[in-house]
Amino acid sequence: MPVLFLSFLVPLFPIAAAEPLTFADAEPQRYQFSERASVIDARARAYPEIGFLLEKDGKPADVQHASVDTRVAPQGKLVIWLMAHSGPLFERVNSYGFHIIRVHYANGWFSKFGQEPPPADDKFLGKIRLEAATGEDFSDAVEIQKPDGAAERAFQFVKWLAAKHPAGRWDTFLTEDGQSLRWERVILAGSSHGASTAARWAKHQKVDRVVMFCGPRDQYETWQALPSATPVNRFFGFSHVLDGGWTGDHYCRSWQLLGLQDFGPVVNVDKIPAPHGNSRRLITDVDVKNDAQSAHNCVVPGGTAVKGADGKFVHEGVWRYLFTHPVELTGKAVPPEADCSMELRRAAKKKETKPGS
């Protein structure tokens, strides 16, 4: 019987493992950077019709922020934060070994288009979000050019950081040809309006992870159920139960449409400690003096985040979980919660047409 040699399947030489990312910094420290988007990229322009400005009241409105801590072993992940700059959040993300940037992108449009009653198109807001994120033509309501999309702003910012601060290894997040970000190393994160955009963007662009504080909302939309480029087990959400988005079933609805029930039940982090049953749907009922606005903001580091008797934030472990919990570790699938209303659009339409309303 002839013998078939399969030696060609085995490499003749050992394949070298990828070199671990390290910092070569003579003076390790936490570095913070800020620069205007219009200075980094001369193509940047304003869109006053949707409140997307370069200057406001004579002051720069397009300042972007970044930070990295070279004292911490780098994990090779870049967080793109889609909300106002938050020093406490940036500090914590850096302590996890991550780089982080906050880009100036179109989000002022919500005051114009995000009001009731809901439009006929049940993906109307999602299309605007995707155009704001990518600078590509997804919506007839806005015309945002590529240099002004969050993706290009992030790419140009990282290129600027790589040139300005080589010791920070920002080049890690650029492709070999320098023409794009390495999206597989990107974590999209945001709160409220930014959480909704982060989720919509990750549906379109595959990324490493999505962290959604007090969101997503868009309670009359169905884009949350669209096929996702980013695997669903990589979406993590955290909300307070007194937040209007929770009491109004906005968040639980979005989480169900995203399919997060496939990875565990809704878990109260104040009752079930880390790893919170490996769930992707986390809530808190920590005392916020019955204030809905404080409830909305308290899930994000800083601001109204709640401290314990020891003076430390009570959700430090939750924040670390959201950004670092291994995505392959998940809870067991559960049925969708029956007490979460999924027909908010229909209810709004009925209210709109009710006689005397």
XYZ file of N, CA and C in Angstrom, residues 2-158:
471
model
N 0.646 2.176 -0.920
C 1.492 3.363 -0.962
C 1.324 4.203 0.293
N 2.407 4.829 0.679
C 2.403 5.668 1.875
C 2.314 7.135 1.453
N 1.375 7.842 2.021
C 1.208 9.259 1.710
C 1.892 10.083 2.788
N 2.874 10.851 2.377
C 3.598 11.677 3.335
C 2.902 13.029 3.471
N 2.626 13.407 4.700
C 1.922 14.658 4.966
C 2.817 15.679 5.657
N 4.105 15.496 5.486
C 5.023 16.391 6.186
C 4.863 17.838 5.760
N 4.284 18.040 4.556
C 4.130 19.414 4.083
C 3.135 20.205 4.931
N 2.360 19.486 5.751
C 1.404 20.171 6.610
C 2.068 20.756 7.846
N 3.292 20.335 8.106
C 3.994 20.785 9.301
C 5.064 21.779 8.899
N 5.101 22.964 9.450
C 6.114 23.937 9.076
C 7.511 23.420 9.387
N 8.448 23.683 8.481
C 9.826 23.241 8.669
C 10.511 24.017 9.779
N 10.048 25.241 10.002
C 10.650 26.062 11.039
C 9.556 26.511 12.001
N 9.879 26.623 13.258
C 8.858 27.059 14.209
C 8.374 28.464 13.877
N 7.060 28.666 14.018
C 6.482 29.974 13.757
C 6.602 30.824 15.013
N 7.233 31.955 14.873
C 7.443 32.825 16.024
C 6.115 33.432 16.471
N 5.894 33.410 17.762
C 4.683 34.031 18.297
C 4.797 35.542 18.176
N 3.650 36.172 18.032
C 3.647 37.625 17.935
C 4.254 38.224 19.198
N 5.106 39.203 18.999
C 5.747 39.847 20.136
C 4.694 40.564 20.978
N 4.712 40.360 22.288
C 3.746 41.066 23.129
C 3.993 42.568 23.077
N 2.927 43.326 23.110
C 3.038 44.779 23.074
C 3.634 45.278 24.383
N 4.641 46.117 24.280
C 5.272 46.699 25.463
C 5.533 48.181 25.216
N 5.717 48.907 26.297
C 6.114 50.306 26.202
C 7.615 50.411 26.435
N 8.282 51.244 25.661
C 9.689 51.563 25.890
C 9.747 53.036 26.248
N 9.398 53.331 27.481
C 9.278 54.716 27.927
C 10.262 54.960 29.062
N 11.173 55.885 28.861
C 12.191 56.176 29.870
C 11.572 56.743 31.146
N 10.440 57.397 31.017
C 9.766 57.981 32.171
C 8.287 57.588 32.154
N 7.991 56.350 32.529
C 6.596 55.879 32.483
C 5.668 56.773 33.302
N 4.525 57.076 32.719
C 3.558 57.946 33.375
C 2.247 57.894 32.608
N 1.257 58.575 33.137
C -0.013 58.690 32.425
C 0.024 59.959 31.580
N -0.172 59.770 30.275
C -0.125 60.882 29.332
C -1.536 61.262 28.907
N -1.777 62.560 28.827
C -3.055 63.072 28.352
C -2.819 64.049 27.202
N -3.658 63.959 26.193
C -3.517 64.803 25.014
C -4.868 65.402 24.647
N -4.814 66.578 24.061
C -6.024 67.180 23.504
C -5.637 68.032 22.304
N -6.484 68.006 21.297
C -6.270 68.823 20.103
C -7.579 68.942 19.339
N -7.703 70.041 18.637
C -8.911 70.265 17.850
C -8.924 69.368 16.617
N -10.096 68.854 16.292
C -10.225 68.022 15.091
C -9.840 68.810 13.850
N -10.154 70.095 13.825
C -9.858 70.934 12.664
C -8.379 71.256 12.537
N -7.610 71.106 13.595
C -6.151 71.259 13.523
C -5.528 69.963 13.023
N -6.039 68.849 13.500
C -5.532 67.541 13.082
C -5.816 67.289 11.608
N -6.986 67.674 11.152
C -7.399 67.428 9.767
C -8.074 68.685 9.216
N -7.417 69.330 8.271
C -7.930 70.583 7.704
C -9.235 70.389 6.943
N -9.591 69.145 6.635
C -10.842 68.892 5.913
C -12.064 69.022 6.812
N -11.865 69.015 8.119
C -12.988 69.079 9.055
C -13.770 70.375 8.854
N -15.087 70.256 8.889
C -15.913 71.455 8.742
C -17.142 71.370 9.640
N -17.837 72.482 9.744
C -19.009 72.572 10.610
C -20.290 72.280 9.839
N -21.299 71.829 10.566
C -22.633 71.576 10.026
C -23.633 72.265 10.956
N -23.732 73.583 10.856
C -24.577 74.325 11.804
C -26.038 73.904 11.792
N -26.514 73.361 10.670
C -27.921 72.958 10.581
C -28.261 71.808 11.518
N -27.247 71.083 11.983
C -27.496 69.992 12.936
C -26.695 70.189 14.225
N -26.230 71.415 14.459
C -25.520 71.704 15.697
C -24.154 71.059 15.809
N -23.551 70.715 14.681
C -22.221 70.088 14.648
C -21.225 71.191 14.287
N -20.589 71.772 15.302
C -19.828 73.002 15.144
C -18.343 72.817 15.434
N -17.540 73.696 14.874
C -16.115 73.749 15.193
C -15.846 74.777 16.284
N -16.696 75.792 16.346
C -16.606 76.808 17.387
C -18.001 77.157 17.876
N -18.088 77.528 19.152
C -19.360 77.951 19.723
C -19.099 79.062 20.727
N -19.779 80.158 20.576
C -19.606 81.317 21.454
C -18.150 81.768 21.499
N -17.495 81.689 20.344
C -16.118 82.142 20.242
C -15.077 81.197 20.813
N -15.496 80.005 21.213
C -14.572 79.034 21.793
C -14.555 77.757 20.954
N -13.427 77.041 20.941
C -13.361 75.778 20.184
C -14.414 74.790 20.669
N -15.090 74.150 19.726
C -16.095 73.139 20.069
C -15.675 71.758 19.591
N -14.505 71.677 18.952
C -14.080 70.412 18.336
C -12.843 69.815 18.999
N -12.647 70.113 20.286
C -11.488 69.574 21.000
C -11.684 68.081 21.251
N -10.655 67.312 20.952
C -10.671 65.865 21.164
C -9.660 65.506 22.254
N -9.875 64.374 22.901
C -9.034 63.987 24.035
C -8.520 62.559 23.874
N -7.366 62.312 24.473
C -6.770 60.974 24.444
C -5.899 60.797 25.678
N -5.714 59.554 26.084
C -4.798 59.281 27.190
C -4.327 57.833 27.149
N -3.155 57.633 27.736
C -2.564 56.302 27.872
C -1.648 56.334 29.087
N -1.545 55.224 29.794
C -0.677 55.128 30.967
C 0.407 54.104 30.681
N 1.636 54.579 30.480
C 2.732 53.668 30.134
C 3.289 52.940 31.348
N 2.727 53.186 32.524
C 3.117 52.415 33.709
C 2.360 51.092 33.783
N 1.312 50.971 32.968
C 0.441 49.793 32.985
C 0.709 48.949 31.744
N 0.827 47.641 31.926
C 1.072 46.750 30.785
C -0.023 46.933 29.740
N 0.331 47.258 28.501
C -0.677 47.517 27.469
C -1.382 46.246 27.017
N -2.675 46.348 26.819
C -3.485 45.215 26.380
C -3.780 45.245 24.887
N -3.325 46.312 24.207
C -3.529 46.383 22.756
C -4.960 46.662 22.354
N -5.690 47.401 23.186
C -7.078 47.760 22.884
C -7.231 49.285 22.919
N -7.985 49.800 21.965
C -8.267 51.228 21.878
C -9.750 51.460 22.124
N -10.072 52.228 23.149
C -11.455 52.597 23.428
C -11.763 53.913 22.720
N -12.828 53.927 21.938
C -13.340 55.161 21.345
C -14.581 55.545 22.133
N -14.491 56.663 22.852
C -15.566 57.099 23.732
C -16.470 58.083 22.998
N -17.763 57.808 22.993
C -18.723 58.594 22.234
C -19.638 59.405 23.145
N -19.035 60.223 23.956
C -19.804 61.166 24.774
C -18.823 62.241 25.226
N -19.253 63.144 26.085
C -18.363 64.201 26.551
C -17.160 63.599 27.266
N -16.044 64.323 27.220
C -14.838 63.839 27.877
C -15.090 63.623 29.364
N -14.630 62.488 29.872
C -14.798 62.131 31.278
C -13.452 61.720 31.848
N -12.856 62.597 32.665
C -11.565 62.279 33.266
C -11.573 60.995 34.073
N -12.557 60.799 34.972
C -12.590 59.559 35.759
C -12.704 58.303 34.898
N -13.486 58.368 33.829
C -13.602 57.216 32.930
C -12.265 56.943 32.254
N -11.626 57.988 31.732
C -10.351 57.819 31.046
C -9.306 57.220 31.983
N -9.278 57.681 33.234
C -8.316 57.154 34.207
C -8.513 55.656 34.410
N -9.740 55.240 34.549
C -10.002 53.823 34.783
C -9.682 52.974 33.564
N -10.067 53.437 32.410
C -9.762 52.687 31.195
C -8.250 52.542 31.027
N -7.502 53.592 31.313
C -6.040 53.502 31.255
C -5.504 52.500 32.270
N -6.127 52.439 33.454
C -5.655 51.506 34.485
C -5.882 50.056 34.086
N -6.779 49.806 33.118
C -7.002 48.459 32.604
C -5.971 48.096 31.530
N -5.106 49.037 31.183
C -4.109 48.786 30.145
C -4.567 49.183 28.758
N -5.633 49.973 28.676
C -6.184 50.381 27.386
C -5.793 51.815 27.039
N -5.689 52.083 25.751
C -5.615 53.438 25.222
C -7.055 53.926 25.055
N -7.264 55.238 25.122
C -8.620 55.755 24.939
C -8.588 57.111 24.253
N -9.563 57.327 23.366
C -9.730 58.622 22.723
C -11.202 59.009 22.773
N -11.432 60.305 22.753
C -12.783 60.839 22.604
C -12.756 61.738 21.379
N -13.553 61.407 20.365
C -13.561 62.185 19.133
C -14.756 63.132 19.095
N -14.581 64.222 18.364
C -15.660 65.179 18.125
C -16.415 64.712 16.893
N -17.667 64.347 17.078
C -18.452 63.832 15.951
C -19.869 64.395 16.040
N -20.661 64.165 15.024
C -22.011 64.740 14.972
C -22.947 64.043 15.945
N -23.338 64.754 17.008
C -24.364 64.218 17.902
C -25.402 65.265 18.291
N -25.201 66.511 17.840
C -26.168 67.552 18.157
C -27.465 67.443 17.386
N -27.477 66.582 16.375
C -28.680 66.413 15.546
C -29.875 65.870 16.325
N -29.604 65.240 17.474
C -30.679 64.554 18.187
C -31.774 65.522 18.639
N -31.376 66.753 18.993
C -32.377 67.722 19.438
C -33.321 68.114 18.309
N -32.888 67.921 17.069
C -33.711 68.258 15.906
C -34.543 67.080 15.429
N -33.942 65.890 15.408
C -34.613 64.734 14.817
C -35.090 63.692 15.829
N -34.623 63.797 17.066
C -34.915 62.738 18.028
C -36.147 62.960 18.873
N -37.019 63.856 18.460
C -38.198 64.165 19.261
C -39.419 63.380 18.772
N -40.442 63.327 19.616
C -41.673 62.628 19.249
C -42.549 63.533 18.385
N -43.498 63.005 17.613
C -43.812 61.579 17.493
C -42.791 60.855 16.627
N -42.730 59.523 16.726
C -41.754 58.778 15.927
C -42.061 58.888 14.442
N -41.035 58.995 13.604
C -41.256 59.043 12.155
C -41.737 57.695 11.626
N -42.210 57.695 10.392
C -42.728 56.459 9.798
C -41.641 55.405 9.648
N -40.428 55.842 9.352
C -39.301 54.929 9.165
C -38.804 54.457 10.524
N -38.908 53.161 10.793
C -38.501 52.654 12.102
C -36.991 52.445 12.227
N -36.245 52.933 11.261
C -34.781 52.931 11.354
C -34.222 54.336 11.102
N -35.076 55.333 11.221
C -34.732 56.715 10.899
C -33.531 57.215 11.700
N -33.593 57.106 13.021
C -32.498 57.579 13.862
C -31.247 56.729 13.673
N -31.446 55.441 13.497
C -30.307 54.549 13.291
C -29.511 54.913 12.054
N -30.191 55.357 11.011
C -29.502 55.763 9.782
C -28.669 57.021 10.015
N -29.225 57.965 10.785
C -28.459 59.172 11.104
C -27.246 58.802 11.952
N -27.445 57.935 12.928
C -26.330 57.505 13.777
C -25.217 56.889 12.938
N -25.588 56.053 11.990
C -24.578 55.371 11.192
C -23.845 56.350 10.285
N -24.548 57.324 9.760
C -23.868 58.338 8.940
C -22.948 59.194 9.803
N -23.385 59.541 11.009
C -22.533 60.305 11.918
C -21.286 59.517 12.301
N -21.431 58.208 12.425
C -20.305 57.356 12.802
C -19.329 57.140 11.656
N -19.843 56.940 10.459
C -18.994 56.525 9.337
C -18.676 57.628 8.339
N -19.503 58.673 8.298
C -19.325 59.683 7.262
C -19.738 59.185 5.892
N -20.473 58.085 5.856
C -20.989 57.534 4.605
C -22.486 57.829 4.506
N -23.014 57.770 3.295
C -24.393 58.186 3.053
C -25.390 57.087 3.419
N -25.951 57.196 4.612
C -26.969 56.249 5.058
C -28.319 56.911 5.304
N -28.328 58.232 5.453
C -29.555 58.932 5.808
C -29.828 60.090 4.853
N -31.111 60.282 4.523
C -31.520 61.429 3.716
C -31.687 62.685 4.568
N -31.664 62.518 5.884
C -31.919 63.650 6.780
C -30.681 64.510 7.012
N -29.494 63.931 6.850
C -28.241 64.660 7.066
C -27.284 64.367 5.922
N -26.287 65.237 5.774
C -25.244 65.026 4.772
C -23.890 65.255 5.433
N -23.366 64.220 6.034
C -22.093 64.295 6.748
C -21.015 63.655 5.889
N -19.963 64.405 5.621
C -18.891 63.919 4.765
C -17.922 63.034 5.552
N -17.172 62.211 4.837
C -16.285 61.247 5.481
C -15.317 61.864 6.485
N -14.665 63.004 6.181
C -13.728 63.563 7.164
C -14.378 63.938 8.491
N -15.700 64.055 8.487
C -16.409 64.480 9.683
C -17.159 63.347 10.375
N -17.047 62.133 9.847
C -17.591 60.969 10.526
C -16.678 60.576 11.678
N -17.236 59.945 12.691
C -16.442 59.550 13.854
C -15.311 58.599 13.475
N -15.529 57.744 12.487
C -14.504 56.775 12.091
C -13.259 57.472 11.551
N -13.456 58.421 10.643
C -12.310 59.130 10.069
C -11.671 60.052 11.100
N -12.486 60.678 11.933
C -11.934 61.527 12.993
C -11.043 60.690 13.922
N -11.503 59.480 14.248
C -10.714 58.599 15.112
C -9.415 58.186 14.429
N -9.503 57.814 13.161
C -8.323 57.403 12.397
C -7.296 58.529 12.328
N -7.727 59.726 11.990
C -6.812 60.860 11.891
C -6.213 61.214 13.252
N -7.003 61.083 14.296
C -6.522 61.374 15.649
C -5.446 60.374 16.061
N -5.682 59.100 15.790
C -4.696 58.081 16.156
C -3.408 58.265 15.355
